[in-house]
Coordinates of C-alpha atoms in Angstrom, one line a residue:
M1 CA -7.5 48.5 33.6
N2 CA -4.0 49.8 33.0
N3 CA -2.6 46.2 33.0
L4 CA -5.2 45.3 30.4
T5 CA -4.3 48.3 28.2
E6 CA -0.6 47.5 28.5
Q7 CA -1.3 43.9 27.5
F8 CA -3.0 44.9 24.3
N9 CA -0.3 47.5 23.5
N10 CA 2.3 44.7 23.7
P11 CA 2.6 43.1 20.2
Q12 CA 3.9 39.8 21.6
A13 CA 0.9 39.5 24.0
T14 CA -1.5 40.4 21.3
Q15 CA 0.0 37.7 19.0
Q16 CA -0.3 35.1 21.8
F17 CA -3.9 36.2 22.4
Q18 CA -4.8 35.9 18.7
G19 CA -3.1 32.5 18.4
G20 CA -5.0 31.2 21.4
A21 CA -8.3 32.5 19.9
L22 CA -7.6 30.8 16.6
A23 CA -6.7 27.5 18.2
M24 CA -10.0 27.6 20.2
A25 CA -12.0 28.4 17.1
S26 CA -10.3 25.6 15.1
A27 CA -10.9 23.1 17.9
S28 CA -14.6 24.2 18.1
R29 CA -15.0 23.8 14.3
E30 CA -13.4 20.3 14.4
M31 CA -15.7 19.3 17.3
E32 CA -18.8 20.4 15.3
E33 CA -17.6 18.5 12.2
V34 CA -17.1 15.3 14.3
K35 CA -20.6 15.7 15.8
G36 CA -22.0 16.1 12.3
Q37 CA -20.2 13.0 11.1
I38 CA -21.5 10.9 14.1
F39 CA -25.0 12.2 13.5
M40 CA -25.0 11.2 9.8
A41 CA -23.6 7.8 10.7
K42 CA -26.4 7.2 13.2
Q43 CA -29.0 8.5 10.7
F44 CA -27.7 6.3 7.9
P45 CA -26.1 3.2 9.4
R46 CA -24.3 0.8 7.1
N47 CA -26.0 -2.3 5.7
I48 CA -23.3 -4.8 6.6
F49 CA -24.3 -7.3 3.9
A50 CA -24.4 -4.6 1.2
A51 CA -21.1 -3.2 2.4
E52 CA -19.5 -6.7 2.3
Q53 CA -20.8 -7.2 -1.2
R54 CA -19.5 -3.9 -2.4
I55 CA -16.1 -4.8 -1.0
L56 CA -16.1 -8.2 -2.8
D57 CA -17.2 -6.6 -6.1
T58 CA -14.4 -4.1 -5.8
C59 CA -11.9 -7.0 -5.2
K60 CA -13.0 -8.5 -8.6
R61 CA -11.3 -5.6 -10.4
P62 CA -8.0 -7.0 -11.8
A63 CA -6.2 -3.6 -11.3
L64 CA -6.9 -3.7 -7.5
A65 CA -6.3 -7.4 -7.2
A66 CA -2.8 -7.0 -8.7
V67 CA -1.7 -4.6 -5.9
A68 CA -3.8 -6.1 -3.1
M69 CA -1.1 -8.1 -1.3
Y70 CA 2.4 -7.5 -0.2
R71 CA 5.1 -10.0 0.7
Y72 CA 8.5 -9.7 2.4
P73 CA 10.9 -12.2 4.0
K74 CA 11.4 -12.1 7.8
G75 CA 13.1 -14.5 10.1
G76 CA 13.4 -17.2 7.4
T77 CA 9.7 -17.1 6.5
N78 CA 7.6 -15.1 4.1
V79 CA 5.3 -12.5 5.6
T80 CA 2.2 -11.6 3.5
G81 CA -0.8 -9.5 4.1
P82 CA -3.3 -6.9 2.7
S83 CA -1.6 -3.8 1.2
I84 CA -2.5 -0.2 1.9
R85 CA -4.4 -0.1 -1.4
L86 CA -6.6 -3.0 -0.4
A87 CA -7.2 -1.5 3.1
E88 CA -8.2 1.8 1.5
A89 CA -10.6 0.1 -0.9
I90 CA -12.2 -1.9 2.0
A91 CA -12.6 1.3 4.1
Q92 CA -14.2 3.2 1.3
N93 CA -16.8 0.5 0.7
W94 CA -17.4 -0.3 4.4
G95 CA -18.6 3.2 5.0
N96 CA -19.1 5.5 8.0
L97 CA -15.3 5.5 8.7
S98 CA -13.1 8.5 9.4
Y99 CA -9.4 7.7 8.6
G100 CA -6.2 9.4 7.5
I101 CA -2.8 10.7 8.5
Q102 CA -2.2 14.0 10.3
E103 CA 1.1 15.8 10.9
L104 CA 0.9 17.1 14.4
E105 CA 4.1 19.1 14.6
Q106 CA 7.6 19.6 13.1
R107 CA 10.7 20.0 15.3
N108 CA 14.4 19.5 15.1
G109 CA 14.4 17.8 11.7
E110 CA 11.6 15.4 12.4
S111 CA 7.8 15.3 12.2
V112 CA 5.4 13.9 14.7
A113 CA 2.4 12.4 12.9
K114 CA -0.7 10.4 13.7
A115 CA -2.5 7.7 11.7
F116 CA -6.0 6.9 12.7
C117 CA -9.2 5.0 11.7
W118 CA -12.5 5.6 13.6
D119 CA -15.8 3.7 13.1
L120 CA -18.3 6.5 13.6
E121 CA -21.1 4.0 14.2
T122 CA -19.5 1.7 16.8
N123 CA -17.1 4.3 18.2
V124 CA -14.2 1.8 17.7
R125 CA -11.0 3.7 17.1
Q126 CA -7.4 2.7 16.2
E127 CA -4.7 5.4 16.5
K128 CA -0.9 5.3 16.1
V129 CA 1.4 8.3 16.8
F130 CA 4.9 8.0 15.2
T131 CA 8.0 10.1 14.5
V132 CA 9.4 10.6 11.0
K133 CA 13.0 11.8 10.6
H134 CA 13.4 14.3 7.7
A135 CA 16.1 12.1 6.0
I136 CA 16.3 9.2 3.6
G137 CA 18.9 6.4 3.6
L138 CA 21.5 6.2 0.9
K139 CA 24.0 3.5 -0.1
G140 CA 26.7 2.9 2.4
G141 CA 24.5 3.7 5.4
K142 CA 24.6 7.5 4.7
L143 CA 21.6 9.8 5.3
K144 CA 20.4 12.6 3.1
Q145 CA 18.6 15.4 5.0
L146 CA 15.3 16.6 3.5
T147 CA 14.7 20.3 3.4
D148 CA 12.1 20.7 0.7
P149 CA 8.5 20.8 2.2
R150 CA 7.3 18.5 -0.6
D151 CA 10.0 15.9 0.1
V152 CA 9.1 16.1 3.8
Y153 CA 5.4 15.6 3.1
E154 CA 6.0 12.6 0.9
K155 CA 8.3 11.0 3.5
V156 CA 5.6 11.5 6.2
A157 CA 2.9 10.1 3.9
N158 CA 5.0 7.0 2.9
D159 CA 6.0 6.2 6.5
G160 CA 2.4 6.7 7.6
A161 CA 0.9 4.4 5.0
R162 CA 1.8 1.2 7.0
R163 CA 0.4 2.7 10.2
L164 CA -2.8 3.7 8.4
R165 CA -3.1 0.2 7.0
A166 CA -2.8 -1.3 10.5
C167 CA -5.4 1.1 11.8
I168 CA -7.9 0.3 9.1
L169 CA -7.4 -3.4 9.4
G170 CA -7.8 -3.1 13.2
V171 CA -11.3 -1.6 12.8
I172 CA -12.8 -3.7 10.0
P173 CA -14.0 -7.2 11.1
G174 CA -11.4 -9.8 10.4
D175 CA -13.7 -12.1 8.4
V176 CA -14.4 -9.3 6.0
I177 CA -10.7 -8.8 5.5
D178 CA -10.2 -12.5 4.9
K179 CA -13.0 -12.7 2.3
A180 CA -11.5 -9.6 0.5
V181 CA -8.1 -11.2 0.3
Q182 CA -9.5 -14.5 -1.0
Q183 CA -11.5 -12.7 -3.6
C184 CA -8.4 -10.8 -4.8
T185 CA -6.5 -14.0 -5.0
D186 CA -9.3 -15.6 -7.0
T187 CA -9.5 -12.6 -9.3
L188 CA -5.8 -12.6 -10.0
A189 CA -5.7 -16.4 -10.5
G190 CA -8.7 -16.2 -12.9
N191 CA -7.4 -13.1 -14.8
S192 CA -8.4 -13.5 -18.5
Q193 CA -6.0 -11.0 -19.9
G194 CA -4.2 -13.9 -21.7
P195 CA -2.8 -17.4 -21.3
L196 CA -0.9 -18.2 -18.2
K197 CA 2.4 -18.8 -20.0
D198 CA 2.1 -15.3 -21.7
R199 CA 1.5 -13.6 -18.4
V200 CA 4.4 -15.5 -16.7
A201 CA 6.7 -14.5 -19.6
K202 CA 5.6 -10.9 -19.3
M203 CA 6.2 -11.0 -15.5
L204 CA 9.7 -12.5 -16.0
E205 CA 10.5 -9.8 -18.5
G206 CA 9.4 -7.2 -16.1
F207 CA 11.7 -8.7 -13.4
K208 CA 14.7 -8.5 -15.7
N209 CA 14.0 -5.0 -17.0
H210 CA 13.2 -3.4 -13.6
Y211 CA 15.2 -5.4 -11.1
R212 CA 17.8 -7.3 -13.2
V213 CA 16.4 -10.6 -12.0
T214 CA 16.7 -13.3 -14.7
Q215 CA 14.5 -16.2 -15.4
E216 CA 17.2 -18.6 -14.0
M217 CA 17.1 -16.7 -10.7
V218 CA 13.4 -17.0 -10.5
E219 CA 13.4 -20.7 -11.3
E220 CA 16.2 -21.2 -8.7
K221 CA 13.9 -19.6 -6.0
F222 CA 10.9 -21.7 -7.0
G223 CA 12.9 -24.9 -7.5
Y224 CA 11.5 -25.8 -10.9
S225 CA 11.2 -24.6 -14.5
A226 CA 8.9 -21.7 -15.4
N227 CA 7.2 -24.1 -17.8
S228 CA 5.7 -25.8 -14.7
F229 CA 4.4 -22.5 -13.1
T230 CA 0.8 -22.6 -12.0
E231 CA -1.7 -19.8 -11.3
F232 CA -0.6 -19.8 -7.6
D233 CA 3.1 -19.4 -8.7
Y234 CA 2.0 -16.4 -10.8
V235 CA 0.2 -14.9 -7.8
E236 CA 3.4 -15.3 -5.7
L237 CA 5.4 -13.6 -8.4
V238 CA 3.0 -10.6 -8.4
N239 CA 3.2 -10.4 -4.6
I240 CA 7.0 -10.4 -4.8
A241 CA 6.9 -7.6 -7.4
N242 CA 4.6 -5.6 -5.2
S243 CA 6.9 -6.0 -2.3
L244 CA 9.9 -4.8 -4.3
K245 CA 7.9 -1.9 -5.8
D246 CA 6.7 -0.7 -2.4
G247 CA 10.2 -1.0 -0.9
M248 CA 9.1 -3.6 1.6
S249 CA 12.0 -5.9 0.6
K250 CA 15.1 -6.0 -1.5
V251 CA 16.1 -8.2 -4.5
E252 CA 18.6 -10.0 -2.3
D253 CA 15.9 -11.1 0.1
W254 CA 14.3 -13.2 -2.7
F255 CA 16.9 -14.1 -5.3
N256 CA 20.5 -15.3 -5.3
K257 CA 22.6 -12.8 -7.2
E258 CA 25.3 -15.4 -8.0
D259 CA 22.8 -17.0 -10.4
A260 CA 22.9 -13.8 -12.5
K261 CA 26.5 -14.5 -13.5
K262 CA 25.5 -17.8 -15.0
A263 CA 22.4 -16.5 -16.7
D264 CA 22.2 -15.9 -20.4
G265 CA 20.3 -13.2 -22.3
G266 CA 17.5 -15.6 -23.4
L267 CA 14.9 -14.5 -20.9
G268 CA 11.5 -15.8 -21.8
A269 CA 12.8 -17.2 -25.1
E270 CA 11.1 -20.5 -24.6
F271 CA 7.8 -18.8 -23.8
K272 CA 8.1 -16.7 -27.0
K273 CA 8.9 -19.7 -29.1
E274 CA 5.8 -21.5 -27.8
V275 CA 3.7 -18.5 -28.6
K276 CA 5.2 -18.4 -32.1
D277 CA 4.6 -22.1 -32.6
D278 CA 1.0 -21.7 -31.5
A279 CA 0.4 -18.9 -33.9
A280 CA 2.0 -20.8 -36.7
A281 CA -0.2 -23.9 -35.9
N282 CA -3.3 -21.7 -35.9
A283 CA -2.4 -20.4 -39.3
N284 CA -1.7 -24.0 -40.6
V285 CA 1.9 -23.0 -41.3
P286 CA 4.7 -25.3 -40.1
A287 CA 6.7 -23.6 -37.3
N288 CA 10.0 -24.1 -39.1
E289 CA 8.7 -22.0 -42.0
G290 CA 7.9 -19.0 -39.8

């Protein structure tokens, strides 16, 4: 009895007791939530055909199709695959999935986190535990330590996105993923936002403004003039842009910087001239009078 009284009179012991009680209560609550999710999944199982149709309908949205794929060079070849945005869209429409990223602990300037995806119907689960250093790389190989909690959170979220994508794609059937990718490609190729030459010109202008990649550098990579670009070439340009935007690759991985020295400032001029000529022809005005 005296030992018990001494234990509760000790602030450190009391704090440890309260911490243990809170941990047990939290674990119990999480367990009940999981049971509830499993119960609802069993009560309302997914209609596979309806879920697949929802996924394909979502992939018909041009905004999603534009960010659905990533590309980056590796070992002399191009690696391509579904992006985290497409994986999330598929998971949302597949239904009865529990997925996300959890930070397990922070210690010595690093975080231990977990990405997971769990099919509540079939009990198929993918899980990846990884460590994230609280630092970002700078030019010259230097590292900048992160101390702001928001910066740390964003670093963990960014590093966890690739693991989360892998977990989702490991749970969803492969044929569903393939159909979604094909539908996104078809949507992007059949995008009716404007003529192909206008969309290519806009893409080339974006490469120059954001990445200092000229039309000549793009043509050098593809091996032929931008006038000869097809819908498939346009899709590849979009995939490269997504890769650069997401930080999956660098400009040097795709384009030869030496070509920039020989490039002039007439990016897309030929495209713009063709658009002007078309407009003049439609107005029955000779192009040289415009």
